[in-house]
Amino acid sequence: MKERAIQLTINGTAMNLTVPVHQTLLDTLREQLGFTDTKYGCGTGECGACTVIVDDKDSLCSCMALAATMNGRSITTSAGLAFDGLNAVQQAFIDQTAVQCGYCTPGMVVKSTSLLRKNPNPTEEEIRKELEGNICRCTGYDSIVKAVQQAAKSFPETDAKWDNAVEVKAGVNA
Amino acid sequence: MSQFAVIGKNVPKVDAYEKVTGQPIYAADLKMQGMLYGKIVRCMDYAHARVTRLDFSEALKLPGVVKVLGPEDVTQNTYNTGACDEMVSDKVGDLLGDLKDQTIFTRHVRHQGDAICGVIATSEEIAERAAAKVIVEYEPLNVFMTPSEAEADGVLQLHPDKPNNQAFQLPEAMFPGNSYGWGDADDAMKEADLIVEDSFYVNKQKQCQMEPHAYIAQVDGRGRLNCWSSGQMPKITHLKIARLFDLPMSKVKIHSTTIGGGFGARLGIISEPETCAMALAVPGRPVKVQTLREEDWIISESRHAGDYWMRLGFKKDGTPVACQARFKANTGAYFTHASGVPFTTGAWLSGMYKFGALGYQGESYFSNQAPAGAYRGYGNPQTNFVLEQLIDRALNKLEIDPVQWRLDWHKGVGDDGWCFGVKYPSCQLSECLRQGADAIEWNKKSDELKNQTGVKRRGIGVSVMNHTSGATPMLLEHTVCTVMMNEDGSAVVSVACSDLGQGSHTVLQQIAAEALGLEMDEVHLKTGDSDANGFDIGSHASRTTYVGGNAIMEACDDVKKQLLERATRHLDTTVDNLEFAGKTIFAKNNPENSITVAKICHLGVYNYMDPETGEPEGAPGQIFGFSSHFSKHNSPPFGACFVEVEIDTETGEIDLLELVHTHDIGRTLHPAMAEGQMVGGAQQGIGMALTEEIYYDEQGLALNSSFTDYKMYGSSDMPKMKVILVEDPDPHGPYGAKSVGEAGLTSPVGAIANAVYNALGIQFKEAPITPEKVLKAIKENGLSFS
Ligand code: FES
Ligand code: FES
């Protein structure tokens, strides 16, 4: 099995990893490193349950990216957004009861945060458009849209970001 | 001010903090020391075949493969993945002809995805590679996919006891004439001035819960079989697994993991049998079976598709004189819910309107489709699609307003509900209809829409429904609850009720807190542990808040009784003279004379002798409340849905402009969660009406097992939604609550179809109403819009 050494910063911690070249970022996160807050919903880029933030802004379906191609990138999962307390999106999801079974929630929270970082004042239409790739079978989306609208009111002040990586954890995978 | 402290408040969901940070543990998230990985080898190329050769030798050569189990290497006991067989008495089960017709692995493939054997390996990847190396050869058999194909001459009978592949028919012994209803519908129909009649097809819809099924099982050092399952009926799973493997229930433990959506998909069991069989083959080692999404589509149960014929008769003034109907459900490859769904489909029909006479025949047929089972609504949306359209067809001819007719003829308080002899104790459907009609501006729009021009046509539609709060008296409704009072007066409430995401754990905790006069934080709900929790039938039939809530209230009453008893000793008075004020009990004739609940609980546990008197300080013993609650009622909720659509007659596209969803909820325990059920339910009802169906090719292989090919309404597709909860506390529900879980899905189905009818003047007899069908129907009807 071919492997590659990469450096990934995950939720603020830089890690040196060796990953099989065909391993998806989702599998690296979940299976290799135990970041199970990123979910498997389809494995084919159709549901958004596996969404992560790359380099603080853009979102990505981690089931569609090979970890080996992510060398040097910084990855944020829903657990990583709760830096010093919940971020505004997470709090708003609670306030608006936008959480039912919770399986889509980490991906939704991450995707919504990415949206607000790029566009802090989205219209309802823009929010709905941006969330199209994230399926929720429970809520019917209304409460989620309301949560993003609530969060937008206090963005970006309540959105904590990890500063640059503080330490390099060696041999996590060694 | 509300008379309640926590009931009716939008308290934060108990699991929301965990969920927004991704902490809850779903089965797939679990990783254990020494864990092995199981992969089920499934027949993907045939829908009906016999296995002629099964060869594991190549698979076993792969390093890392621990074992491969074939059909003969596991228990030969049979089972039913559904739950209905456990929810009726054996006698009724015999009359219904319920079957346990499933085996862990099979040599007779009855549908695409049937399980052939199981590979156990040290990694998921090795298990997958080994599964691909298992050699299976098949002899294809003739495929039959529909009830009419199934009953044709010369078709292989799937079960020896079921001639013509008819899995179920309402049994003569319980339903004379194999018919459910009242009066003589044939006779009554003769009195009709207008008869409308048609045959419909209702679609095979998939629950599409976002968490694909995953399981872990392990035989531990004491020889106990542990199974981590996301089933929505953990106690039924417990019983079924113990029985399947001939183990005492004490030797089986079900660990309920967080449930990533259910909607019926997790009602009963799914791949627990395969996973446990693998674990039993490698004692000590945990075995994890992760289902891929594409597997999930074809192995777990769906909604029952079927052919639905109906005939309705009316007097000129709209009086509904008779209703006759026959539903031939497609149960797919195994029996599962073959008896339950065809019954309830007719039950909801019987519960809706005051027809002079009604006769319904319900049947189900085997086929080589993936098994059908429980899906939110359980027969109700099928009836809604057919009944509500035919009603509107008749009203159109009679020139009667659809809202007014429904106001005049819906059943209500005192009428027989969906189960005869069980009367409706409460009903606010009229109010739902009135408020919904106002909200969508029914009268104004009805007039406006009469004279339309242009290629885009708008229409409005209404539909009503009745549902249930638990399945009493058809099925067992039983929940056990214990309430342990901690030494500081806080409480641990133990129930096996599951939370599929709808928020039942939050609501049940609210009910307990309210009943005990405690804060939400002073109550902990202990669930998910088959050793600790007493019996609960499981989450189905919109019953958890209603039956589970009442069980909790009973156990809390038991606690309060014991507290009062103890207080009489402390306060030296009688029970009649005592009253609760929050967490304190005081004497009515002297409010100064009081004691806190905390003190009673503390003294009950830390019970010492008074050194001076030699008497115990207070009454000894920790307080436990208990109930083993059998629900005597089912308080059906009602609802009315109003929809406005705009149809592009050139493309066939149906744009949902607005959906007003009203619901007769009894009392709302948590407004935001109740609304969430209605909006989320609507998303699925819209899907049934407009976009969702599993399609098969001629060989019986599924064509659209992915989220791209199976189209669900997404965030941008959803209409403007308004939810109206009409409150009128029900006499039997906990704090007056009735159910809200399944109802939200049901009435949008008929309302959308009726709005389409209103827009185009065409009724669609096959769900879902896709743009292709719209264009075809416009053409066939020779219509042109400009
Ligand atoms: S798991 Fe990645 S998009 Fe579904
Ligand atoms: S909350 Fe269940 S899928 Fe969104």
mmCIF file with all atom_site columns, C-alpha atoms in Angstrom, chain B residues 289-417:
data_model
loop_
_atom_site.group_PDB
_atom_site.id
_atom_site.type_symbol
_atom_site.label_atom_id
_atom_site.label_alt_id
_atom_site.label_comp_id
_atom_site.label_asym_id
_atom_site.label_entity_id
_atom_site.label_seq_id
_atom_site.pdbx_PDB_ins_code
_atom_site.Cartn_x
_atom_site.Cartn_y
_atom_site.Cartn_z
_atom_site.occupancy
_atom_site.B_iso_or_equiv
_atom_site.pdbx_formal_charge
_atom_site.auth_seq_id
_atom_site.auth_comp_id
_atom_site.auth_asym_id
_atom_site.auth_atom_id
_atom_site.pdbx_PDB_model_num
ATOM 1   C CA . VAL B 1 289 ? -20.612 -3.798  10.333 1.00 0.00 ? 289 VAL B CA 1
ATOM 2   C CA . GLN B 1 290 ? -20.872 -0.444  8.597  1.00 0.00 ? 290 GLN B CA 1
ATOM 3   C CA . THR B 1 291 ? -23.503 -0.276  5.910  1.00 0.00 ? 291 THR B CA 1
ATOM 4   C CA . LEU B 1 292 ? -22.601 1.793   2.878  1.00 0.00 ? 292 LEU B CA 1
ATOM 5   C CA . ARG B 1 293 ? -25.226 4.279   1.735  1.00 0.00 ? 293 ARG B CA 1
ATOM 6   C CA . GLU B 1 294 ? -25.781 2.392   -1.500 1.00 0.00 ? 294 GLU B CA 1
ATOM 7   C CA . GLU B 1 295 ? -26.392 -0.754  0.570  1.00 0.00 ? 295 GLU B CA 1
ATOM 8   C CA . ASP B 1 296 ? -28.742 1.056   2.914  1.00 0.00 ? 296 ASP B CA 1
ATOM 9   C CA . TRP B 1 297 ? -31.067 1.866   -0.009 1.00 0.00 ? 297 TRP B CA 1
ATOM 10  C CA . ILE B 1 298 ? -31.693 -1.722  -0.960 1.00 0.00 ? 298 ILE B CA 1
ATOM 11  C CA . ILE B 1 299 ? -31.551 -3.609  2.337  1.00 0.00 ? 299 ILE B CA 1
ATOM 12  C CA . SER B 1 300 ? -33.648 -1.611  4.749  1.00 0.00 ? 300 SER B CA 1
ATOM 13  C CA . GLU B 1 301 ? -37.398 -1.384  4.537  1.00 0.00 ? 301 GLU B CA 1
ATOM 14  C CA . SER B 1 302 ? -39.291 1.334   2.668  1.00 0.00 ? 302 SER B CA 1
ATOM 15  C CA . ARG B 1 303 ? -42.851 2.584   2.424  1.00 0.00 ? 303 ARG B CA 1
ATOM 16  C CA . HIS B 1 304 ? -45.348 0.098   0.957  1.00 0.00 ? 304 HIS B CA 1
ATOM 17  C CA . ALA B 1 305 ? -46.100 0.851   -2.650 1.00 0.00 ? 305 ALA B CA 1
ATOM 18  C CA . GLY B 1 306 ? -49.308 -0.587  -4.027 1.00 0.00 ? 306 GLY B CA 1
ATOM 19  C CA . ASP B 1 307 ? -52.463 -0.429  -6.065 1.00 0.00 ? 307 ASP B CA 1
ATOM 20  C CA . TYR B 1 308 ? -55.300 1.411   -4.425 1.00 0.00 ? 308 TYR B CA 1
ATOM 21  C CA . TRP B 1 309 ? -58.828 1.304   -5.773 1.00 0.00 ? 309 TRP B CA 1
ATOM 22  C CA . MET B 1 310 ? -61.570 3.437   -4.297 1.00 0.00 ? 310 MET B CA 1
ATOM 23  C CA . ARG B 1 311 ? -65.214 4.234   -4.972 1.00 0.00 ? 311 ARG B CA 1
ATOM 24  C CA . LEU B 1 312 ? -67.156 6.981   -3.199 1.00 0.00 ? 312 LEU B CA 1
ATOM 25  C CA . GLY B 1 313 ? -70.841 7.736   -3.323 1.00 0.00 ? 313 GLY B CA 1
ATOM 26  C CA . PHE B 1 314 ? -72.542 11.042  -2.501 1.00 0.00 ? 314 PHE B CA 1
ATOM 27  C CA . LYS B 1 315 ? -75.946 12.615  -2.395 1.00 0.00 ? 315 LYS B CA 1
ATOM 28  C CA . LYS B 1 316 ? -76.455 15.781  -4.470 1.00 0.00 ? 316 LYS B CA 1
ATOM 29  C CA . ASP B 1 317 ? -76.108 17.884  -1.335 1.00 0.00 ? 317 ASP B CA 1
ATOM 30  C CA . GLY B 1 318 ? -72.722 16.320  -0.604 1.00 0.00 ? 318 GLY B CA 1
ATOM 31  C CA . THR B 1 319 ? -73.856 13.760  1.974  1.00 0.00 ? 319 THR B CA 1
ATOM 32  C CA . PRO B 1 320 ? -71.264 10.968  1.783  1.00 0.00 ? 320 PRO B CA 1
ATOM 33  C CA . VAL B 1 321 ? -73.275 7.771   1.576  1.00 0.00 ? 321 VAL B CA 1
ATOM 34  C CA . ALA B 1 322 ? -70.679 5.084   0.972  1.00 0.00 ? 322 ALA B CA 1
ATOM 35  C CA . CYS B 1 323 ? -66.959 4.365   0.606  1.00 0.00 ? 323 CYS B CA 1
ATOM 36  C CA . GLN B 1 324 ? -65.450 1.204   -0.811 1.00 0.00 ? 324 GLN B CA 1
ATOM 37  C CA . ALA B 1 325 ? -61.745 0.625   -1.153 1.00 0.00 ? 325 ALA B CA 1
ATOM 38  C CA . ARG B 1 326 ? -59.163 -2.027  -1.769 1.00 0.00 ? 326 ARG B CA 1
ATOM 39  C CA . PHE B 1 327 ? -55.444 -1.640  -1.204 1.00 0.00 ? 327 PHE B CA 1
ATOM 40  C CA . LYS B 1 328 ? -53.067 -4.224  -2.596 1.00 0.00 ? 328 LYS B CA 1
ATOM 41  C CA . ALA B 1 329 ? -49.798 -3.446  -0.893 1.00 0.00 ? 329 ALA B CA 1
ATOM 42  C CA . ASN B 1 330 ? -46.426 -4.574  -2.179 1.00 0.00 ? 330 ASN B CA 1
ATOM 43  C CA . THR B 1 331 ? -44.626 -6.011  0.832  1.00 0.00 ? 331 THR B CA 1
ATOM 44  C CA . GLY B 1 332 ? -41.532 -6.927  -1.153 1.00 0.00 ? 332 GLY B CA 1
ATOM 45  C CA . ALA B 1 333 ? -39.367 -9.940  -0.546 1.00 0.00 ? 333 ALA B CA 1
ATOM 46  C CA . TYR B 1 334 ? -40.246 -10.694 3.075  1.00 0.00 ? 334 TYR B CA 1
ATOM 47  C CA . PHE B 1 335 ? -43.288 -10.532 5.296  1.00 0.00 ? 335 PHE B CA 1
ATOM 48  C CA . THR B 1 336 ? -42.098 -7.777  7.683  1.00 0.00 ? 336 THR B CA 1
ATOM 49  C CA . HIS B 1 337 ? -45.125 -5.447  8.076  1.00 0.00 ? 337 HIS B CA 1
ATOM 50  C CA . ALA B 1 338 ? -47.345 -7.232  5.565  1.00 0.00 ? 338 ALA B CA 1
ATOM 51  C CA . SER B 1 339 ? -50.249 -7.375  8.024  1.00 0.00 ? 339 SER B CA 1
ATOM 52  C CA . GLY B 1 340 ? -49.815 -4.055  9.815  1.00 0.00 ? 340 GLY B CA 1
ATOM 53  C CA . VAL B 1 341 ? -49.768 -1.621  6.934  1.00 0.00 ? 341 VAL B CA 1
ATOM 54  C CA . PRO B 1 342 ? -52.736 -2.917  4.918  1.00 0.00 ? 342 PRO B CA 1
ATOM 55  C CA . PHE B 1 343 ? -54.798 -2.768  8.098  1.00 0.00 ? 343 PHE B CA 1
ATOM 56  C CA . THR B 1 344 ? -53.874 0.756   9.148  1.00 0.00 ? 344 THR B CA 1
ATOM 57  C CA . THR B 1 345 ? -54.222 2.076   5.608  1.00 0.00 ? 345 THR B CA 1
ATOM 58  C CA . GLY B 1 346 ? -57.895 1.244   5.920  1.00 0.00 ? 346 GLY B CA 1
ATOM 59  C CA . ALA B 1 347 ? -58.090 2.302   9.529  1.00 0.00 ? 347 ALA B CA 1
ATOM 60  C CA . TRP B 1 348 ? -57.045 5.879   8.691  1.00 0.00 ? 348 TRP B CA 1
ATOM 61  C CA . LEU B 1 349 ? -59.591 5.792   5.868  1.00 0.00 ? 349 LEU B CA 1
ATOM 62  C CA . SER B 1 350 ? -62.321 4.752   8.277  1.00 0.00 ? 350 SER B CA 1
ATOM 63  C CA . GLY B 1 351 ? -61.343 7.402   10.795 1.00 0.00 ? 351 GLY B CA 1
ATOM 64  C CA . MET B 1 352 ? -61.776 10.410  8.508  1.00 0.00 ? 352 MET B CA 1
ATOM 65  C CA . TYR B 1 353 ? -65.310 11.065  7.306  1.00 0.00 ? 353 TYR B CA 1
ATOM 66  C CA . LYS B 1 354 ? -68.882 10.218  8.258  1.00 0.00 ? 354 LYS B CA 1
ATOM 67  C CA . PHE B 1 355 ? -69.710 7.942   5.348  1.00 0.00 ? 355 PHE B CA 1
ATOM 68  C CA . GLY B 1 356 ? -73.030 6.145   5.706  1.00 0.00 ? 356 GLY B CA 1
ATOM 69  C CA . ALA B 1 357 ? -71.257 2.852   5.125  1.00 0.00 ? 357 ALA B CA 1
ATOM 70  C CA . LEU B 1 358 ? -67.670 1.862   4.518  1.00 0.00 ? 358 LEU B CA 1
ATOM 71  C CA . GLY B 1 359 ? -65.983 -1.308  3.358  1.00 0.00 ? 359 GLY B CA 1
ATOM 72  C CA . TYR B 1 360 ? -62.230 -1.583  3.005  1.00 0.00 ? 360 TYR B CA 1
ATOM 73  C CA . GLN B 1 361 ? -60.212 -4.575  1.888  1.00 0.00 ? 361 GLN B CA 1
ATOM 74  C CA . GLY B 1 362 ? -56.514 -4.664  2.664  1.00 0.00 ? 362 GLY B CA 1
ATOM 75  C CA . GLU B 1 363 ? -54.051 -7.152  1.234  1.00 0.00 ? 363 GLU B CA 1
ATOM 76  C CA . SER B 1 364 ? -50.374 -7.472  0.654  1.00 0.00 ? 364 SER B CA 1
ATOM 77  C CA . TYR B 1 365 ? -48.307 -9.415  -1.821 1.00 0.00 ? 365 TYR B CA 1
ATOM 78  C CA . PHE B 1 366 ? -44.766 -10.662 -1.939 1.00 0.00 ? 366 PHE B CA 1
ATOM 79  C CA . SER B 1 367 ? -42.523 -9.483  -4.752 1.00 0.00 ? 367 SER B CA 1
ATOM 80  C CA . ASN B 1 368 ? -38.840 -9.237  -5.583 1.00 0.00 ? 368 ASN B CA 1
ATOM 81  C CA . GLN B 1 369 ? -38.652 -5.648  -4.457 1.00 0.00 ? 369 GLN B CA 1
ATOM 82  C CA . ALA B 1 370 ? -36.673 -4.754  -1.352 1.00 0.00 ? 370 ALA B CA 1
ATOM 83  C CA . PRO B 1 371 ? -38.872 -5.394  1.684  1.00 0.00 ? 371 PRO B CA 1
ATOM 84  C CA . ALA B 1 372 ? -41.370 -2.724  2.594  1.00 0.00 ? 372 ALA B CA 1
ATOM 85  C CA . GLY B 1 373 ? -41.898 -1.910  6.234  1.00 0.00 ? 373 GLY B CA 1
ATOM 86  C CA . ALA B 1 374 ? -42.591 0.993   8.491  1.00 0.00 ? 374 ALA B CA 1
ATOM 87  C CA . TYR B 1 375 ? -42.286 4.508   7.200  1.00 0.00 ? 375 TYR B CA 1
ATOM 88  C CA . ARG B 1 376 ? -43.634 7.581   8.982  1.00 0.00 ? 376 ARG B CA 1
ATOM 89  C CA . GLY B 1 377 ? -47.369 7.595   8.413  1.00 0.00 ? 377 GLY B CA 1
ATOM 90  C CA . TYR B 1 378 ? -47.660 3.816   8.080  1.00 0.00 ? 378 TYR B CA 1
ATOM 91  C CA . GLY B 1 379 ? -50.352 3.619   5.399  1.00 0.00 ? 379 GLY B CA 1
ATOM 92  C CA . ASN B 1 380 ? -51.830 7.011   6.120  1.00 0.00 ? 380 ASN B CA 1
ATOM 93  C CA . PRO B 1 381 ? -50.137 8.973   3.297  1.00 0.00 ? 381 PRO B CA 1
ATOM 94  C CA . GLN B 1 382 ? -51.232 6.294   0.830  1.00 0.00 ? 382 GLN B CA 1
ATOM 95  C CA . THR B 1 383 ? -54.837 6.775   1.892  1.00 0.00 ? 383 THR B CA 1
ATOM 96  C CA . ASN B 1 384 ? -54.420 10.537  1.873  1.00 0.00 ? 384 ASN B CA 1
ATOM 97  C CA . PHE B 1 385 ? -53.274 10.587  -1.751 1.00 0.00 ? 385 PHE B CA 1
ATOM 98  C CA . VAL B 1 386 ? -56.258 8.557   -2.921 1.00 0.00 ? 386 VAL B CA 1
ATOM 99  C CA . LEU B 1 387 ? -59.116 9.588   -0.646 1.00 0.00 ? 387 LEU B CA 1
ATOM 100 C CA . GLU B 1 388 ? -58.484 13.318  -0.707 1.00 0.00 ? 388 GLU B CA 1
ATOM 101 C CA . GLN B 1 389 ? -58.222 13.444  -4.484 1.00 0.00 ? 389 GLN B CA 1
ATOM 102 C CA . LEU B 1 390 ? -61.408 11.475  -5.027 1.00 0.00 ? 390 LEU B CA 1
ATOM 103 C CA . ILE B 1 391 ? -63.265 13.650  -2.529 1.00 0.00 ? 391 ILE B CA 1
ATOM 104 C CA . ASP B 1 392 ? -62.221 16.742  -4.460 1.00 0.00 ? 392 ASP B CA 1
ATOM 105 C CA . ARG B 1 393 ? -63.206 15.156  -7.763 1.00 0.00 ? 393 ARG B CA 1
ATOM 106 C CA . ALA B 1 394 ? -66.699 14.607  -6.397 1.00 0.00 ? 394 ALA B CA 1
ATOM 107 C CA . LEU B 1 395 ? -66.906 18.069  -4.823 1.00 0.00 ? 395 LEU B CA 1
ATOM 108 C CA . ASN B 1 396 ? -65.890 19.610  -8.117 1.00 0.00 ? 396 ASN B CA 1
ATOM 109 C CA . LYS B 1 397 ? -68.808 17.871  -9.790 1.00 0.00 ? 397 LYS B CA 1
ATOM 110 C CA . LEU B 1 398 ? -71.174 18.758  -6.966 1.00 0.00 ? 398 LEU B CA 1
ATOM 111 C CA . GLU B 1 399 ? -69.869 22.329  -6.931 1.00 0.00 ? 399 GLU B CA 1
ATOM 112 C CA . ILE B 1 400 ? -69.229 22.256  -3.217 1.00 0.00 ? 400 ILE B CA 1
ATOM 113 C CA . ASP B 1 401 ? -66.303 24.053  -1.601 1.00 0.00 ? 401 ASP B CA 1
ATOM 114 C CA . PRO B 1 402 ? -63.636 21.563  -0.432 1.00 0.00 ? 402 PRO B CA 1
ATOM 115 C CA . VAL B 1 403 ? -63.062 23.330  2.883  1.00 0.00 ? 403 VAL B CA 1
ATOM 116 C CA . GLN B 1 404 ? -66.748 23.653  3.662  1.00 0.00 ? 404 GLN B CA 1
ATOM 117 C CA . TRP B 1 405 ? -67.438 20.003  2.847  1.00 0.00 ? 405 TRP B CA 1
ATOM 118 C CA . ARG B 1 406 ? -64.624 18.849  5.101  1.00 0.00 ? 406 ARG B CA 1
ATOM 119 C CA . LEU B 1 407 ? -65.928 21.075  7.891  1.00 0.00 ? 407 LEU B CA 1
ATOM 120 C CA . ASP B 1 408 ? -69.326 19.467  7.475  1.00 0.00 ? 408 ASP B CA 1
ATOM 121 C CA . TRP B 1 409 ? -68.338 15.835  7.221  1.00 0.00 ? 409 TRP B CA 1
ATOM 122 C CA . HIS B 1 410 ? -65.154 15.102  9.140  1.00 0.00 ? 410 HIS B CA 1
ATOM 123 C CA . LYS B 1 411 ? -65.465 12.843  12.142 1.00 0.00 ? 411 LYS B CA 1
ATOM 124 C CA . GLY B 1 412 ? -65.041 14.370  15.565 1.00 0.00 ? 412 GLY B CA 1
ATOM 125 C CA . VAL B 1 413 ? -65.495 13.913  19.310 1.00 0.00 ? 413 VAL B CA 1
ATOM 126 C CA . GLY B 1 414 ? -67.582 10.865  20.120 1.00 0.00 ? 414 GLY B CA 1
ATOM 127 C CA . ASP B 1 415 ? -67.284 9.312   16.663 1.00 0.00 ? 415 ASP B CA 1
ATOM 128 C CA . ASP B 1 416 ? -65.433 6.050   16.172 1.00 0.00 ? 416 ASP B CA 1
ATOM 129 C CA . GLY B 1 417 ? -61.764 6.640   15.540 1.00 0.00 ? 417 GLY B CA 1
#
